[in-house]
PDB file of C-alpha atoms in Angstrom:
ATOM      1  CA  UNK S   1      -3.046  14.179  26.777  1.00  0.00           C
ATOM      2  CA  UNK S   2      -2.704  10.745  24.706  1.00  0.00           C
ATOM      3  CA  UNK S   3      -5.401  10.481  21.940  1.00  0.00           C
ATOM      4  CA  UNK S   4      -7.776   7.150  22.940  1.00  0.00           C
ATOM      5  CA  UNK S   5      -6.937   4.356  20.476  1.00  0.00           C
ATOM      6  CA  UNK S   6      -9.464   4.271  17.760  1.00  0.00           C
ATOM      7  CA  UNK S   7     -10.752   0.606  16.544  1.00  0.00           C
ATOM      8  CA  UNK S   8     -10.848   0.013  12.608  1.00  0.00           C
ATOM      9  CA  UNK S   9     -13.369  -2.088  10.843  1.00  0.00           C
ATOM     10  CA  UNK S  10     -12.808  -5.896  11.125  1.00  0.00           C
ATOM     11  CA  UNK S  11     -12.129  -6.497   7.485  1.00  0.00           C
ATOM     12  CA  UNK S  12      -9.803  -4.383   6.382  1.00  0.00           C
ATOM     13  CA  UNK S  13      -8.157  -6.037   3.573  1.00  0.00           C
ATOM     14  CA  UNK S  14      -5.130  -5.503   1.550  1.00  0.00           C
ATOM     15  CA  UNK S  15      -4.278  -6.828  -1.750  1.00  0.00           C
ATOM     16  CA  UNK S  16      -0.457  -6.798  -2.572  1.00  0.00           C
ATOM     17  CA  UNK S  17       1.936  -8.905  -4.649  1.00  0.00           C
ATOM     18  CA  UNK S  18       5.640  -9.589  -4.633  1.00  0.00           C
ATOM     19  CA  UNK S  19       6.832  -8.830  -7.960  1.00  0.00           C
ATOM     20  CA  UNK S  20      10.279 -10.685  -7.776  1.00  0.00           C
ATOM     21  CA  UNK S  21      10.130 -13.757  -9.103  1.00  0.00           C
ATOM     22  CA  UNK S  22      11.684 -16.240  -7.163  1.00  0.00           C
ATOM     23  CA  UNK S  23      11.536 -19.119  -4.306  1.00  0.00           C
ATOM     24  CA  UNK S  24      12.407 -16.913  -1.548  1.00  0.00           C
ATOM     25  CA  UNK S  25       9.902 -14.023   0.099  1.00  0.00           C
ATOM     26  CA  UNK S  26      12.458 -11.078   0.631  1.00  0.00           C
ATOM     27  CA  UNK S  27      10.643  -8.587   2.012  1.00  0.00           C
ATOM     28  CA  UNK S  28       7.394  -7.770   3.201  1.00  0.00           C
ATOM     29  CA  UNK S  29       6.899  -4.477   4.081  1.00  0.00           C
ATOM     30  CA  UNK S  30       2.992  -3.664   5.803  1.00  0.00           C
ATOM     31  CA  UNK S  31       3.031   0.049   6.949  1.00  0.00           C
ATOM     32  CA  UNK S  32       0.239   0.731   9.311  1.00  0.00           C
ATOM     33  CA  UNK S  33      -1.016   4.454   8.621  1.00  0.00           C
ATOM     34  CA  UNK S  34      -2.638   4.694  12.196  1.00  0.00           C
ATOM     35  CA  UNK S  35       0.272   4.391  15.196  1.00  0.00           C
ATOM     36  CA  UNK S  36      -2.298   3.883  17.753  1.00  0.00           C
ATOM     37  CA  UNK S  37      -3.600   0.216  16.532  1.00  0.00           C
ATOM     38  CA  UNK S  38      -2.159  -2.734  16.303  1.00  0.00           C
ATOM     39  CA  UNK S  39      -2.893  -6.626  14.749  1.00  0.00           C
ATOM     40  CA  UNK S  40      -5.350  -8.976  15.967  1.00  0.00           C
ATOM     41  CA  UNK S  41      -4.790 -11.366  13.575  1.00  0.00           C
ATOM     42  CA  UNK S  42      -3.085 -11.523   9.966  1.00  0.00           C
ATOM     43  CA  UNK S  43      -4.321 -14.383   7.561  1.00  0.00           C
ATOM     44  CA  UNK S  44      -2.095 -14.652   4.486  1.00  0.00           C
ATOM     45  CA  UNK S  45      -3.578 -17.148   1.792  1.00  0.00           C
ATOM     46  CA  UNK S  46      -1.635 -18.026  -0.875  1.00  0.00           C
ATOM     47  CA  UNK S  47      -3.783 -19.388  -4.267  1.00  0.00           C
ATOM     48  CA  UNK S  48      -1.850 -20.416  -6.451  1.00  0.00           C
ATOM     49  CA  UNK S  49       1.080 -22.555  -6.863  1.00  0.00           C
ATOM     50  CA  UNK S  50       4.219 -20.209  -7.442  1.00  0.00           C
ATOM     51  CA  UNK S  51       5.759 -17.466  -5.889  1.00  0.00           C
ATOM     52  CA  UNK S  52       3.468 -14.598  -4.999  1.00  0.00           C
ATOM     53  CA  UNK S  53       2.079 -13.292  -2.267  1.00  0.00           C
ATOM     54  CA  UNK S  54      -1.974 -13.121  -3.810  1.00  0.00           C
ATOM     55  CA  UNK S  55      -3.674 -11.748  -1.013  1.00  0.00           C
ATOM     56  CA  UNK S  56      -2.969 -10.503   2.100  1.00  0.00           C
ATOM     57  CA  UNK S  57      -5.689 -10.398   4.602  1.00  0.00           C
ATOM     58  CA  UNK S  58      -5.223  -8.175   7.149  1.00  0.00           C
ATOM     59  CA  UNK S  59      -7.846  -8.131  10.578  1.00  0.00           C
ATOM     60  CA  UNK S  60      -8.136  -5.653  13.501  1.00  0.00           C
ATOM     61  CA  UNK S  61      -9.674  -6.715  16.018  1.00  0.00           C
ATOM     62  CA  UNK S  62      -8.381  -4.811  19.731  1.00  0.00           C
ATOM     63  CA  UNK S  63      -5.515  -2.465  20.361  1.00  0.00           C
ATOM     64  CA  UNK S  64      -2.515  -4.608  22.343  1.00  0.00           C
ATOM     65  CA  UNK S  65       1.273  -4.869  21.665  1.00  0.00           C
ATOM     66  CA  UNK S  66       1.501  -8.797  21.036  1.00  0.00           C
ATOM     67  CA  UNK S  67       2.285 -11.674  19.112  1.00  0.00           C
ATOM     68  CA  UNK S  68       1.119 -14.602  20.725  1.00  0.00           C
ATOM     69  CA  UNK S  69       1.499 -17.412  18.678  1.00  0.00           C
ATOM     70  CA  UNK S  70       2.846 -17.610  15.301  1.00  0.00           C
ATOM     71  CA  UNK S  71       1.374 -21.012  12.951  1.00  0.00           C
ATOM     72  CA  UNK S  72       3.129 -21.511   9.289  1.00  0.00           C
ATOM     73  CA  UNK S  73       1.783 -24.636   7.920  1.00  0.00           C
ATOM     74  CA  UNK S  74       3.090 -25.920   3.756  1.00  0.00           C
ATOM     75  CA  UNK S  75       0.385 -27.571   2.415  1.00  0.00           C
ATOM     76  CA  UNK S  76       2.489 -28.856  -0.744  1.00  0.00           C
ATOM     77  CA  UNK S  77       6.231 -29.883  -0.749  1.00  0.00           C
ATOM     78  CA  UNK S  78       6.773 -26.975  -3.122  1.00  0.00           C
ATOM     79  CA  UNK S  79       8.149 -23.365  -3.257  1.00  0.00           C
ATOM     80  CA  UNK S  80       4.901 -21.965  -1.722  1.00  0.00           C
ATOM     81  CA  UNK S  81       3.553 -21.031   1.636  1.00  0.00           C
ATOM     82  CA  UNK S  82       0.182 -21.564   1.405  1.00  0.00           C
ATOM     83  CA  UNK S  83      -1.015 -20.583   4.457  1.00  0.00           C
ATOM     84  CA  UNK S  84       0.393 -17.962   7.502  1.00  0.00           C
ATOM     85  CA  UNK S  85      -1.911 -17.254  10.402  1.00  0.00           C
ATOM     86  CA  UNK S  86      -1.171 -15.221  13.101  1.00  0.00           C
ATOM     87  CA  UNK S  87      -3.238 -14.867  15.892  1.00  0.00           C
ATOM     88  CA  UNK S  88      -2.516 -12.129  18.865  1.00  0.00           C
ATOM     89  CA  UNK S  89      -3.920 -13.366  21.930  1.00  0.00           C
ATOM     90  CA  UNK S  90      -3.051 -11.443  25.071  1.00  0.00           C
ATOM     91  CA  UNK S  91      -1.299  -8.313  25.543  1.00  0.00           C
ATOM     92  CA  UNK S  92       2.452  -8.663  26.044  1.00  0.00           C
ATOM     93  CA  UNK S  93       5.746  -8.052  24.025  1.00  0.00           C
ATOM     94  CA  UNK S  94       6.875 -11.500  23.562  1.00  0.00           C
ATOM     95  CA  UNK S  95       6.435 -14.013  20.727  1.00  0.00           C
ATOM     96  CA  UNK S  96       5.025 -17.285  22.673  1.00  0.00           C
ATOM     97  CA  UNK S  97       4.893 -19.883  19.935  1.00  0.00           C
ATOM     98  CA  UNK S  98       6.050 -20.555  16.256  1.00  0.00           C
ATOM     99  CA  UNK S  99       5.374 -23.684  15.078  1.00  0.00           C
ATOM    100  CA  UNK S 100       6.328 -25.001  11.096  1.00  0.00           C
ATOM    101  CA  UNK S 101       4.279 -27.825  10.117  1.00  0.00           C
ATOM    102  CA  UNK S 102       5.263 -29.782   7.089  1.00  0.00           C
ATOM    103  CA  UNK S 103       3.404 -32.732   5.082  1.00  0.00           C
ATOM    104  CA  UNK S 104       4.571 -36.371   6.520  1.00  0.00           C
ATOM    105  CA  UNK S 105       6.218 -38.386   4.572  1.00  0.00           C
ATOM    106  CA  UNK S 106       7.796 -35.624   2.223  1.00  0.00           C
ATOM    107  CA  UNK S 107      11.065 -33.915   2.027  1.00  0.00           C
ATOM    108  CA  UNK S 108      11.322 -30.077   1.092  1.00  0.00           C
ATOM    109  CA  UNK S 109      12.360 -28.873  -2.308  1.00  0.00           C
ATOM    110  CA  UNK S 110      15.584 -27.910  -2.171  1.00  0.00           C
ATOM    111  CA  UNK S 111      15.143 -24.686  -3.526  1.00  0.00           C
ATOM    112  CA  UNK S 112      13.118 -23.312  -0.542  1.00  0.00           C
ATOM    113  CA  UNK S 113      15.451 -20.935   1.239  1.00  0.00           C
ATOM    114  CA  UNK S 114      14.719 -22.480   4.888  1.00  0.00           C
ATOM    115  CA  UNK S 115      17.303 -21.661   7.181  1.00  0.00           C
ATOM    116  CA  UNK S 116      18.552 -25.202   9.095  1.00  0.00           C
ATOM    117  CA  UNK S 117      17.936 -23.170  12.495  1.00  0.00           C
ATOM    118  CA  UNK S 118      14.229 -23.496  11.410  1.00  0.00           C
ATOM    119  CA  UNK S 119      14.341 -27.247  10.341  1.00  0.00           C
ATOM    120  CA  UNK S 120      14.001 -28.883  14.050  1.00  0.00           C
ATOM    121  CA  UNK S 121      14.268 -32.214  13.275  1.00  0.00           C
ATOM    122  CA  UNK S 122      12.607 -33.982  16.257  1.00  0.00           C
ATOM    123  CA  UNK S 123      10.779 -36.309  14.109  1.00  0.00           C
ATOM    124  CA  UNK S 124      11.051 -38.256  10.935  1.00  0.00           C
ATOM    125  CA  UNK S 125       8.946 -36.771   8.691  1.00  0.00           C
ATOM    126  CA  UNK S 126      10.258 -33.020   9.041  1.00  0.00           C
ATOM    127  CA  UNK S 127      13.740 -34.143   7.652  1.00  0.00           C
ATOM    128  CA  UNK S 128      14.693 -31.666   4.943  1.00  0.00           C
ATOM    129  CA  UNK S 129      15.371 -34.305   2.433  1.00  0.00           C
ATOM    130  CA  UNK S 130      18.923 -34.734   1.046  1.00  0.00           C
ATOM    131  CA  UNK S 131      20.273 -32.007   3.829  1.00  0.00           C
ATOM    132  CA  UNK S 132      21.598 -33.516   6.700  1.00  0.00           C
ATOM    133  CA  UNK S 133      21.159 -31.543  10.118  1.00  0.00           C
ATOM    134  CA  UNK S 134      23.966 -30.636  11.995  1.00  0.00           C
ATOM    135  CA  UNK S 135      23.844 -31.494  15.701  1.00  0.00           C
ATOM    136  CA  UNK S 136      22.639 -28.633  17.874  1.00  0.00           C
ATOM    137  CA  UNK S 137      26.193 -27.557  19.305  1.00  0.00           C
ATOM    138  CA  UNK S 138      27.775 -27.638  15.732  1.00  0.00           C
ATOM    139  CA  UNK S 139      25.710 -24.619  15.132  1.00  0.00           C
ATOM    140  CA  UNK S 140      27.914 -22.580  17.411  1.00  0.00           C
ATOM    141  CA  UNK S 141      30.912 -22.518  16.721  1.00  0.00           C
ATOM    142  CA  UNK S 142      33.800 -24.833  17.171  1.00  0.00           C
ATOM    143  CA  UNK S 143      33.479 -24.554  21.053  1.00  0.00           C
ATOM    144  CA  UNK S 144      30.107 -26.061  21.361  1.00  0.00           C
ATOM    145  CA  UNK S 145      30.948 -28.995  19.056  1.00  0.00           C
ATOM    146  CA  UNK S 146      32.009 -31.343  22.009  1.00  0.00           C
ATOM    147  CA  UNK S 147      28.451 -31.777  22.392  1.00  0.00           C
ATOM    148  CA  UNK S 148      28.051 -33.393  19.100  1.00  0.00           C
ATOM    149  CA  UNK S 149      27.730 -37.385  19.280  1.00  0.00           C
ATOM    150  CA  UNK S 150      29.990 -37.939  16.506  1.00  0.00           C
ATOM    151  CA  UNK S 151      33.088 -36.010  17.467  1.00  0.00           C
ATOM    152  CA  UNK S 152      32.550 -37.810  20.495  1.00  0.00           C
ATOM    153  CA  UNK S 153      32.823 -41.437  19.291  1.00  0.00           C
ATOM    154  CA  UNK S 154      35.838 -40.215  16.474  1.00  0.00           C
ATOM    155  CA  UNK S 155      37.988 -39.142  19.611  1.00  0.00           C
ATOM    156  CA  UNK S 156      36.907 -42.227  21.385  1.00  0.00           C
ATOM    157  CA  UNK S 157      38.287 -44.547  18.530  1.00  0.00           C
ATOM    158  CA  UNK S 158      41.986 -41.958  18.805  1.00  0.00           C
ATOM    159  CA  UNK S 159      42.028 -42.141  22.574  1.00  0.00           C
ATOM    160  CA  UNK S 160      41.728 -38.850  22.937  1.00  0.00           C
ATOM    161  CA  UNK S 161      39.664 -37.514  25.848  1.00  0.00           C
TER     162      UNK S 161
END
C-alpha cells in the first residue's frame, strides 16, 4: 500500500553557492530527500552583482507533478540572473510557459552564454546586441533554409527558382 504524501513546512530554505567562477551557471543540482513531494514554487534571488548563486529559496506548498509556468526576468544587462521564479500551478506533466524578459533599450553582454534558440527576437528591444539572429528555418539545417527571406531574394536576383 503507497505511503500518503507527507506536506513539509512552507519555508524550507536552502542556502547554496556555485563555486566556479564564471558567466555561465553549469549545473544546478537540488536533490529532494523525500520522493513523495514535489515543488510549489522555487524563488531564486540573486544579491549581488557577479556570478553566484547566493540563495536559493526553495517553497513547498502541495504534492503535484508540474511545472506550470516558468518566468526568468535580468534586471541588469550584465552576467547575472537576478531573479528566477517558478510557480507550479495545476497538476500536469507539461511545462506551459517560459517567458525571458530583458531591460528595453539594452543589448546583452556578450559574455552571457544565451543560446540564440532562447533569444526570440519578436521585438526591438530583445535584440542580443552585436549578434545577428538567424532566420527561424536557418536553424535547421540546410533543408529548412528556403524559408529564409534572404536566400530567397539572392536566388531571385540569379534567376534561380
Amino acid at each position: 500500500m503507497p505511503q500518503k504524501a507527507r506536506r513539509i513546512a512552507p519555508d524550507t530554505r536552502v542556502d547554496t553557492t556555485i563555486r566556479r567562477v564564471d558567466t555561465t551557471i553549469r549545473r544546478v543540482n537540488l536533490v529532494f530527500r523525500r520522493v513523495d513531494t514535489t515543488i510549489r514554487r522555487v524563488n531564486l534571488v540573486f544579491r549581488r552583482v557577479d556570478t553566484t548563486i547566493r540563495r536559493v529559496n526553495i517553497v513547498y506548498r502541495r504534492v503535484d507533478t508540474t511545472i506550470r509556468r516558468v518566468n526568468i526576468v535580468y534586471r541588469r544587462v550584465d552576467t547575472t540572473i537576478r531573479r528566477v521564479n517558478l510557480v507550479y500551478r495545476r497538476a500536469d506533466t507539461t511545462i506551459r510557459l517560459v517567458k525571458i524578459v530583458y531591460p528595453r533599450g539594452a543589448g546583452l553582454d556578450r559574455r552571457v552564454a544565451c543560446p540564440h534558440r532562447l533569444l526570440r527576437a519578436s521585438s526591438g528591444h530583445m535584440k542580443p546586441g552585436p549578434t545577428r539572429i538567424r532566420p527561424a528555418g536557418a536553424r535547421r539545417g540546410l533543408g529548412s533554409a528556403r524559408f529564409s527571406p534572404l536566400l530567397a531574394n539572392a536566388k531571385a536576383r540569379r534567376g534561380q527558382p
